[in-house]
Amino acid sequence: MKPIAALPLVLAAGPLLASCKNSGPEMDFERMVNQAHFEYYEEAPFFEDRRAMREPPEGTVPHDRLLGPPELMNGVVDGKFVEAIPVPLSRPMLNDGRKRFEVFCAPCHGVGGDGVSVVAHNMELRKPPSLVTAPVLDYPAGRIYQAISQGYGLMPTYGHDLGVEERWSVVAYVRALQLRNEGVAVGTLPEPVRVRMQEELR
Ligand code: HEC
């Protein structure tokens, strides 16, 4: 209680303190609000066309403009989620996906994507679901991509933290986790992988 009760006192003493000799330059916290400025659509004599609202410089790109095909940028084509990941898969891409997943997703969805995490344990309203079992298991790739890009319900967006390619690499890693959880028939593995696995299990 004490700090709250003392707050008005501190605030009242603020201007006094500010005018003390050794307290540094006086702070005017309202200066951004009070500075000279134009309102929208106001006339500005400074410019030749007298418009206060300026056009952005030529070549400026709006923050939300699509800069690639919709399947890549949105994971949606003609109102439908894309089924397949629209970028080539590779080992470095999956490694990258793993790194990002463990930083951005695992705290809530668990390192194995199974929904087991401290956050999930403590979240009461709607828990982060398992990403490796139904229903997420059956989601098209585009739906997972969209959850990352735009957020979903209580889940915040990670579109500002992860670029387009990074988001797809996370989707690819989620797919890998799903495969691991489901189990893969040895016969379906590519030859070199099968040989290596059999050697390591020997
Ligand atoms: C802060 C915790 C948190 C983080 C971090 C997080 N999620 Fe989620 N996620 C949730 C919650 C909670 C839900 C369920 C939201 C709801 O139902 O309102 C959810 C739902 C989902 C869904 C299901 C969406 C649907 O359409 O049903 C997917 C897929 C998903 N998350 C993937 C991810 C991926 C991939 C990442 C990492 C980029 C991630 N999440 C990061 C909390 C989180």
PDB file of C-alpha atoms and ligand atoms in Angstrom:
ATOM      1  CA  MET A   1       0.000   0.000   0.000  1.00  0.00           C
ATOM      2  CA  LYS A   2       2.754   2.401   0.890  1.00  0.00           C
ATOM      3  CA  PRO A   3       4.107   3.184  -2.583  1.00  0.00           C
ATOM      4  CA  ILE A   4       0.587   3.917  -3.883  1.00  0.00           C
ATOM      5  CA  ALA A   5      -0.218   6.240  -0.999  1.00  0.00           C
ATOM      6  CA  ALA A   6       3.061   8.067  -1.611  1.00  0.00           C
ATOM      7  CA  LEU A   7       2.457   8.522  -5.350  1.00  0.00           C
ATOM      8  CA  PRO A   8       0.433  11.791  -5.225  1.00  0.00           C
ATOM      9  CA  LEU A   9       3.117  13.267  -2.991  1.00  0.00           C
ATOM     10  CA  VAL A  10       5.867  12.380  -5.447  1.00  0.00           C
ATOM     11  CA  LEU A  11       3.833  13.768  -8.350  1.00  0.00           C
ATOM     12  CA  ALA A  12       3.159  16.981  -6.468  1.00  0.00           C
ATOM     13  CA  ALA A  13       6.829  17.312  -5.678  1.00  0.00           C
ATOM     14  CA  GLY A  14       7.785  16.716  -9.321  1.00  0.00           C
ATOM     15  CA  PRO A  15       7.828  20.330 -10.541  1.00  0.00           C
ATOM     16  CA  LEU A  16       9.651  21.367  -7.353  1.00  0.00           C
ATOM     17  CA  LEU A  17      12.305  18.706  -7.880  1.00  0.00           C
ATOM     18  CA  ALA A  18      12.624  19.644 -11.533  1.00  0.00           C
ATOM     19  CA  SER A  19      13.471  23.212 -10.633  1.00  0.00           C
ATOM     20  CA  CYS A  20      16.193  22.188  -8.175  1.00  0.00           C
ATOM     21  CA  LYS A  21      19.668  23.141  -9.260  1.00  0.00           C
ATOM     22  CA  ASN A  22      21.203  19.710  -9.685  1.00  0.00           C
ATOM     23  CA  SER A  23      18.192  17.835 -11.030  1.00  0.00           C
ATOM     24  CA  GLY A  24      19.149  18.111 -14.715  1.00  0.00           C
ATOM     25  CA  PRO A  25      17.131  19.694 -17.516  1.00  0.00           C
ATOM     26  CA  GLU A  26      13.452  20.240 -16.902  1.00  0.00           C
ATOM     27  CA  MET A  27      11.270  17.539 -18.490  1.00  0.00           C
ATOM     28  CA  ASP A  28       8.251  18.597 -20.521  1.00  0.00           C
ATOM     29  CA  PHE A  29       6.355  15.404 -21.178  1.00  0.00           C
ATOM     30  CA  GLU A  30       3.610  17.173 -23.151  1.00  0.00           C
ATOM     31  CA  ARG A  31       5.898  18.643 -25.762  1.00  0.00           C
ATOM     32  CA  MET A  32       4.996  16.100 -28.453  1.00  0.00           C
ATOM     33  CA  VAL A  33       1.314  16.776 -27.954  1.00  0.00           C
ATOM     34  CA  ASN A  34       1.662  20.536 -27.795  1.00  0.00           C
ATOM     35  CA  GLN A  35       4.136  21.116 -30.611  1.00  0.00           C
ATOM     36  CA  ALA A  36       3.049  23.022 -33.734  1.00  0.00           C
ATOM     37  CA  HIS A  37       1.277  20.629 -36.066  1.00  0.00           C
ATOM     38  CA  PHE A  38      -1.316  20.331 -38.820  1.00  0.00           C
ATOM     39  CA  GLU A  39      -4.570  18.422 -38.614  1.00  0.00           C
ATOM     40  CA  TYR A  40      -5.621  15.997 -41.379  1.00  0.00           C
ATOM     41  CA  TYR A  41      -6.758  17.787 -44.574  1.00  0.00           C
ATOM     42  CA  GLU A  42      -5.600  21.135 -43.217  1.00  0.00           C
ATOM     43  CA  GLU A  43      -3.978  23.667 -45.551  1.00  0.00           C
ATOM     44  CA  ALA A  44      -0.227  23.986 -45.216  1.00  0.00           C
ATOM     45  CA  PRO A  45       1.229  27.181 -46.769  1.00  0.00           C
ATOM     46  CA  PHE A  46       4.693  25.615 -46.680  1.00  0.00           C
ATOM     47  CA  PHE A  47       4.007  23.286 -49.644  1.00  0.00           C
ATOM     48  CA  GLU A  48       3.265  24.369 -53.214  1.00  0.00           C
ATOM     49  CA  ASP A  49       0.063  22.301 -53.397  1.00  0.00           C
ATOM     50  CA  ARG A  50      -0.850  23.554 -49.901  1.00  0.00           C
ATOM     51  CA  ARG A  51      -1.748  20.079 -48.702  1.00  0.00           C
ATOM     52  CA  ALA A  52      -0.645  19.112 -45.210  1.00  0.00           C
ATOM     53  CA  MET A  53      -1.189  15.426 -45.994  1.00  0.00           C
ATOM     54  CA  ARG A  54       1.774  14.386 -48.137  1.00  0.00           C
ATOM     55  CA  GLU A  55       2.034  11.564 -50.643  1.00  0.00           C
ATOM     56  CA  PRO A  56       4.562   8.914 -49.606  1.00  0.00           C
ATOM     57  CA  PRO A  57       7.781   9.023 -51.654  1.00  0.00           C
ATOM     58  CA  GLU A  58       7.643   7.198 -54.993  1.00  0.00           C
ATOM     59  CA  GLY A  59       8.311   3.484 -54.651  1.00  0.00           C
ATOM     60  CA  THR A  60       7.131   3.318 -51.036  1.00  0.00           C
ATOM     61  CA  VAL A  61       5.559  -0.071 -50.334  1.00  0.00           C
ATOM     62  CA  PRO A  62       2.608  -0.365 -47.940  1.00  0.00           C
ATOM     63  CA  HIS A  63       3.425  -2.556 -44.968  1.00  0.00           C
ATOM     64  CA  ASP A  64       0.661  -5.046 -45.812  1.00  0.00           C
ATOM     65  CA  ARG A  65       1.045  -5.234 -49.602  1.00  0.00           C
ATOM     66  CA  LEU A  66       1.429  -8.752 -51.001  1.00  0.00           C
ATOM     67  CA  LEU A  67       4.875  -9.060 -52.512  1.00  0.00           C
ATOM     68  CA  GLY A  68       4.535 -12.576 -53.834  1.00  0.00           C
ATOM     69  CA  PRO A  69       1.992 -15.168 -54.934  1.00  0.00           C
ATOM     70  CA  PRO A  70      -0.935 -15.651 -52.502  1.00  0.00           C
ATOM     71  CA  GLU A  71      -0.097 -19.288 -51.723  1.00  0.00           C
ATOM     72  CA  LEU A  72       3.307 -18.155 -50.474  1.00  0.00           C
ATOM     73  CA  MET A  73       2.284 -14.918 -48.742  1.00  0.00           C
ATOM     74  CA  ASN A  74      -1.076 -15.987 -47.264  1.00  0.00           C
ATOM     75  CA  GLY A  75      -1.190 -19.763 -47.447  1.00  0.00           C
ATOM     76  CA  VAL A  76      -4.604 -19.267 -49.055  1.00  0.00           C
ATOM     77  CA  VAL A  77      -5.639 -19.466 -52.730  1.00  0.00           C
ATOM     78  CA  ASP A  78      -9.198 -18.755 -53.893  1.00  0.00           C
ATOM     79  CA  GLY A  79     -10.421 -18.774 -50.306  1.00  0.00           C
ATOM     80  CA  LYS A  80      -8.903 -22.206 -49.570  1.00  0.00           C
ATOM     81  CA  PHE A  81      -5.901 -23.079 -47.419  1.00  0.00           C
ATOM     82  CA  VAL A  82      -3.045 -24.583 -49.429  1.00  0.00           C
ATOM     83  CA  GLU A  83      -2.439 -28.255 -48.642  1.00  0.00           C
ATOM     84  CA  ALA A  84       1.259 -28.365 -49.502  1.00  0.00           C
ATOM     85  CA  ILE A  85       4.103 -26.183 -48.270  1.00  0.00           C
ATOM     86  CA  PRO A  86       4.799 -23.862 -51.241  1.00  0.00           C
ATOM     87  CA  VAL A  87       8.599 -23.667 -50.788  1.00  0.00           C
ATOM     88  CA  PRO A  88      11.185 -26.374 -51.476  1.00  0.00           C
ATOM     89  CA  LEU A  89      12.053 -28.433 -48.411  1.00  0.00           C
ATOM     90  CA  SER A  90      15.666 -28.919 -47.433  1.00  0.00           C
ATOM     91  CA  ARG A  91      17.685 -29.932 -44.410  1.00  0.00           C
ATOM     92  CA  PRO A  92      18.911 -26.346 -43.694  1.00  0.00           C
ATOM     93  CA  MET A  93      15.310 -25.116 -43.961  1.00  0.00           C
ATOM     94  CA  LEU A  94      14.118 -27.729 -41.458  1.00  0.00           C
ATOM     95  CA  ASN A  95      17.000 -26.891 -39.119  1.00  0.00           C
ATOM     96  CA  ASP A  96      15.959 -23.257 -39.311  1.00  0.00           C
ATOM     97  CA  GLY A  97      12.342 -24.221 -38.683  1.00  0.00           C
ATOM     98  CA  ARG A  98      13.375 -26.177 -35.625  1.00  0.00           C
ATOM     99  CA  LYS A  99      15.350 -23.251 -34.234  1.00  0.00           C
ATOM    100  CA  ARG A 100      12.434 -20.834 -34.698  1.00  0.00           C
ATOM    101  CA  PHE A 101       9.881 -23.344 -33.415  1.00  0.00           C
ATOM    102  CA  GLU A 102      11.836 -23.875 -30.221  1.00  0.00           C
ATOM    103  CA  VAL A 103      12.087 -20.105 -29.651  1.00  0.00           C
ATOM    104  CA  PHE A 104       8.624 -18.955 -30.752  1.00  0.00           C
ATOM    105  CA  CYS A 105       6.255 -21.908 -30.381  1.00  0.00           C
ATOM    106  CA  ALA A 106       7.657 -24.395 -27.877  1.00  0.00           C
ATOM    107  CA  PRO A 107       7.106 -22.176 -24.806  1.00  0.00           C
ATOM    108  CA  CYS A 108       3.368 -22.720 -25.289  1.00  0.00           C
ATOM    109  CA  HIS A 109       2.976 -25.780 -27.551  1.00  0.00           C
ATOM    110  CA  GLY A 110       5.846 -27.784 -26.039  1.00  0.00           C
ATOM    111  CA  VAL A 111       9.236 -28.734 -27.501  1.00  0.00           C
ATOM    112  CA  GLY A 112       7.645 -31.799 -29.111  1.00  0.00           C
ATOM    113  CA  GLY A 113       4.603 -29.804 -30.261  1.00  0.00           C
ATOM    114  CA  ASP A 114       2.443 -32.019 -28.054  1.00  0.00           C
ATOM    115  CA  GLY A 115       0.950 -29.162 -26.037  1.00  0.00           C
ATOM    116  CA  VAL A 116       2.901 -30.056 -22.894  1.00  0.00           C
ATOM    117  CA  SER A 117       4.473 -26.865 -21.520  1.00  0.00           C
ATOM    118  CA  VAL A 118       4.535 -24.774 -18.382  1.00  0.00           C
ATOM    119  CA  VAL A 119       2.412 -22.129 -20.113  1.00  0.00           C
ATOM    120  CA  ALA A 120      -0.181 -24.706 -21.195  1.00  0.00           C
ATOM    121  CA  HIS A 121      -0.205 -26.137 -17.689  1.00  0.00           C
ATOM    122  CA  ASN A 122      -1.010 -22.729 -16.236  1.00  0.00           C
ATOM    123  CA  MET A 123      -3.319 -21.407 -18.943  1.00  0.00           C
ATOM    124  CA  GLU A 124      -6.891 -21.783 -17.831  1.00  0.00           C
ATOM    125  CA  LEU A 125      -9.118 -20.353 -20.525  1.00  0.00           C
ATOM    126  CA  ARG A 126      -8.040 -22.136 -23.720  1.00  0.00           C
ATOM    127  CA  LYS A 127      -4.792 -24.051 -23.663  1.00  0.00           C
ATOM    128  CA  PRO A 128      -2.336 -24.119 -26.566  1.00  0.00           C
ATOM    129  CA  PRO A 129      -3.383 -27.311 -28.357  1.00  0.00           C
ATOM    130  CA  SER A 130      -1.158 -30.210 -29.329  1.00  0.00           C
ATOM    131  CA  LEU A 131       0.080 -29.601 -32.873  1.00  0.00           C
ATOM    132  CA  VAL A 132       0.867 -33.266 -33.513  1.00  0.00           C
ATOM    133  CA  THR A 133      -2.554 -34.835 -32.967  1.00  0.00           C
ATOM    134  CA  ALA A 134      -6.048 -34.190 -34.375  1.00  0.00           C
ATOM    135  CA  PRO A 135      -7.436 -31.736 -35.193  1.00  0.00           C
ATOM    136  CA  VAL A 136      -4.216 -29.785 -35.993  1.00  0.00           C
ATOM    137  CA  LEU A 137      -2.657 -32.960 -37.443  1.00  0.00           C
ATOM    138  CA  ASP A 138      -5.241 -32.859 -40.228  1.00  0.00           C
ATOM    139  CA  TYR A 139      -4.965 -29.129 -40.934  1.00  0.00           C
ATOM    140  CA  PRO A 140      -3.713 -28.093 -44.361  1.00  0.00           C
ATOM    141  CA  ALA A 141      -0.289 -26.413 -44.253  1.00  0.00           C
ATOM    142  CA  GLY A 142      -1.886 -23.048 -45.046  1.00  0.00           C
ATOM    143  CA  ARG A 143      -3.922 -23.078 -41.851  1.00  0.00           C
ATOM    144  CA  ILE A 144      -0.845 -23.533 -39.665  1.00  0.00           C
ATOM    145  CA  TYR A 145       0.904 -20.800 -41.667  1.00  0.00           C
ATOM    146  CA  GLN A 146      -2.051 -18.481 -41.109  1.00  0.00           C
ATOM    147  CA  ALA A 147      -2.101 -19.153 -37.356  1.00  0.00           C
ATOM    148  CA  ILE A 148       1.545 -18.035 -37.250  1.00  0.00           C
ATOM    149  CA  SER A 149       1.012 -15.022 -39.538  1.00  0.00           C
ATOM    150  CA  GLN A 150      -2.186 -13.662 -38.044  1.00  0.00           C
ATOM    151  CA  GLY A 151      -2.514 -15.327 -34.666  1.00  0.00           C
ATOM    152  CA  TYR A 152      -5.555 -17.368 -33.721  1.00  0.00           C
ATOM    153  CA  GLY A 153      -8.011 -16.670 -30.906  1.00  0.00           C
ATOM    154  CA  LEU A 154      -5.922 -16.256 -27.766  1.00  0.00           C
ATOM    155  CA  MET A 155      -2.682 -16.897 -29.639  1.00  0.00           C
ATOM    156  CA  PRO A 156      -0.844 -13.714 -30.665  1.00  0.00           C
ATOM    157  CA  THR A 157       0.532 -13.187 -34.179  1.00  0.00           C
ATOM    158  CA  TYR A 158       4.160 -14.058 -34.918  1.00  0.00           C
ATOM    159  CA  GLY A 159       3.993 -12.382 -38.333  1.00  0.00           C
ATOM    160  CA  HIS A 160       6.152  -9.523 -37.093  1.00  0.00           C
ATOM    161  CA  ASP A 161       8.849 -11.792 -35.699  1.00  0.00           C
ATOM    162  CA  LEU A 162       9.064 -14.325 -38.515  1.00  0.00           C
ATOM    163  CA  GLY A 163       9.467 -13.578 -42.223  1.00  0.00           C
ATOM    164  CA  VAL A 164       7.467 -15.477 -44.851  1.00  0.00           C
ATOM    165  CA  GLU A 165      10.161 -18.123 -45.448  1.00  0.00           C
ATOM    166  CA  GLU A 166      10.767 -18.507 -41.730  1.00  0.00           C
ATOM    167  CA  ARG A 167       7.069 -19.118 -41.117  1.00  0.00           C
ATOM    168  CA  TRP A 168       7.017 -21.847 -43.771  1.00  0.00           C
ATOM    169  CA  SER A 169      10.124 -23.395 -42.248  1.00  0.00           C
ATOM    170  CA  VAL A 170       8.256 -23.552 -38.925  1.00  0.00           C
ATOM    171  CA  VAL A 171       5.267 -25.171 -40.684  1.00  0.00           C
ATOM    172  CA  ALA A 172       7.655 -27.734 -42.213  1.00  0.00           C
ATOM    173  CA  TYR A 173       9.115 -28.481 -38.783  1.00  0.00           C
ATOM    174  CA  VAL A 174       5.602 -28.897 -37.324  1.00  0.00           C
ATOM    175  CA  ARG A 175       4.981 -31.432 -40.105  1.00  0.00           C
ATOM    176  CA  ALA A 176       8.211 -33.228 -39.117  1.00  0.00           C
ATOM    177  CA  LEU A 177       7.066 -33.348 -35.477  1.00  0.00           C
ATOM    178  CA  GLN A 178       3.723 -34.759 -36.608  1.00  0.00           C
ATOM    179  CA  LEU A 179       5.474 -37.469 -38.622  1.00  0.00           C
ATOM    180  CA  ARG A 180       7.655 -38.317 -35.660  1.00  0.00           C
ATOM    181  CA  ASN A 181       4.610 -38.591 -33.427  1.00  0.00           C
ATOM    182  CA  GLU A 182       2.645 -40.718 -35.893  1.00  0.00           C
ATOM    183  CA  GLY A 183       5.586 -42.968 -36.641  1.00  0.00           C
ATOM    184  CA  VAL A 184       6.911 -43.647 -40.138  1.00  0.00           C
ATOM    185  CA  ALA A 185       7.001 -47.048 -41.829  1.00  0.00           C
ATOM    186  CA  VAL A 186      10.652 -48.030 -42.363  1.00  0.00           C
ATOM    187  CA  GLY A 187       9.861 -49.049 -45.938  1.00  0.00           C
ATOM    188  CA  THR A 188       8.793 -45.491 -46.851  1.00  0.00           C
ATOM    189  CA  LEU A 189      12.125 -43.936 -45.807  1.00  0.00           C
ATOM    190  CA  PRO A 190      14.526 -42.848 -48.538  1.00  0.00           C
ATOM    191  CA  GLU A 191      17.295 -45.435 -49.093  1.00  0.00           C
ATOM    192  CA  PRO A 192      20.218 -43.533 -47.448  1.00  0.00           C
ATOM    193  CA  VAL A 193      18.116 -42.685 -44.397  1.00  0.00           C
ATOM    194  CA  ARG A 194      16.932 -46.278 -44.039  1.00  0.00           C
ATOM    195  CA  VAL A 195      20.467 -47.642 -44.298  1.00  0.00           C
ATOM    196  CA  ARG A 196      21.753 -45.174 -41.721  1.00  0.00           C
ATOM    197  CA  MET A 197      18.896 -45.914 -39.356  1.00  0.00           C
ATOM    198  CA  GLN A 198      19.408 -49.649 -39.608  1.00  0.00           C
ATOM    199  CA  GLU A 199      23.135 -49.241 -38.967  1.00  0.00           C
ATOM    200  CA  GLU A 200      22.512 -47.039 -35.933  1.00  0.00           C
ATOM    201  CA  LEU A 201      19.966 -49.467 -34.486  1.00  0.00           C
ATOM    202  CA  ARG A 202      22.198 -52.484 -34.969  1.00  0.00           C
TER     203      ARG A 202
HETATM  204  C1  HEC B   1       1.789 -17.556 -25.961  1.00  0.00           C
HETATM  205  C2  HEC B   1       1.464 -18.925 -26.223  1.00  0.00           C
HETATM  206  C3  HEC B   1       1.552 -19.391 -27.667  1.00  0.00           C
HETATM  207  C4  HEC B   1       2.634 -19.334 -28.524  1.00  0.00           C
HETATM  208  C5  HEC B   1       4.007 -18.789 -28.214  1.00  0.00           C
HETATM  209  C6  HEC B   1       2.215 -19.958 -29.757  1.00  0.00           C
HETATM  210  N1  HEC B   1       0.916 -20.371 -29.650  1.00  0.00           N
HETATM  211 FE1  HEC B   1      -0.143 -21.385 -31.052  1.00  0.00          FE
HETATM  212  N2  HEC B   1      -1.791 -21.332 -29.863  1.00  0.00           N
HETATM  213  C7  HEC B   1      -1.827 -20.850 -28.558  1.00  0.00           C
HETATM  214  C8  HEC B   1      -3.176 -20.957 -28.039  1.00  0.00           C
HETATM  215  C9  HEC B   1      -3.634 -20.525 -26.654  1.00  0.00           C
HETATM  216  C10 HEC B   1      -3.952 -21.501 -29.068  1.00  0.00           C
HETATM  217  C11 HEC B   1      -5.459 -21.763 -29.029  1.00  0.00           C
HETATM  218  C12 HEC B   1      -6.115 -20.412 -29.240  1.00  0.00           C
HETATM  219  C13 HEC B   1      -7.604 -20.415 -29.092  1.00  0.00           C
HETATM  220  O1  HEC B   1      -8.242 -21.473 -29.244  1.00  0.00           O
HETATM  221  O2  HEC B   1      -8.132 -19.322 -28.849  1.00  0.00           O
HETATM  222  C14 HEC B   1      -3.048 -21.741 -30.198  1.00  0.00           C
HETATM  223  C15 HEC B   1      -3.425 -22.322 -31.401  1.00  0.00           C
HETATM  224  C16 HEC B   1      -2.542 -22.705 -32.398  1.00  0.00           C
HETATM  225  C17 HEC B   1      -2.905 -23.431 -33.598  1.00  0.00           C
HETATM  226  C18 HEC B   1      -4.310 -23.921 -33.974  1.00  0.00           C
HETATM  227  C19 HEC B   1      -4.963 -22.873 -34.850  1.00  0.00           C
HETATM  228  C20 HEC B   1      -6.283 -23.334 -35.445  1.00  0.00           C
HETATM  229  O3  HEC B   1      -6.603 -22.879 -36.555  1.00  0.00           O
HETATM  230  O4  HEC B   1      -7.005 -24.142 -34.796  1.00  0.00           O
HETATM  231  C21 HEC B   1      -1.765 -23.621 -34.318  1.00  0.00           C
HETATM  232  C22 HEC B   1      -1.631 -24.353 -35.652  1.00  0.00           C
HETATM  233  C23 HEC B   1      -0.683 -22.974 -33.591  1.00  0.00           C
HETATM  234  N3  HEC B   1      -1.210 -22.440 -32.430  1.00  0.00           N
HETATM  235  C24 HEC B   1       0.617 -22.957 -34.014  1.00  0.00           C
HETATM  236  C25 HEC B   1       1.622 -22.195 -33.380  1.00  0.00           C
HETATM  237  C26 HEC B   1       2.953 -22.037 -33.913  1.00  0.00           C
HETATM  238  C27 HEC B   1       3.479 -22.710 -35.159  1.00  0.00           C
HETATM  239  C28 HEC B   1       3.610 -21.200 -33.047  1.00  0.00           C
HETATM  240  C29 HEC B   1       5.001 -20.661 -33.180  1.00  0.00           C
HETATM  241  C30 HEC B   1       5.226 -19.744 -34.287  1.00  0.00           C
HETATM  242  C31 HEC B   1       2.694 -20.883 -31.960  1.00  0.00           C
HETATM  243  N4  HEC B   1       1.502 -21.491 -32.213  1.00  0.00           N
HETATM  244  C32 HEC B   1       3.016 -20.090 -30.870  1.00  0.00           C
HETATM  245  C33 HEC B   1      -0.770 -20.321 -27.869  1.00  0.00           C
HETATM  246  C34 HEC B   1       0.478 -20.057 -28.386  1.00  0.00           C
END
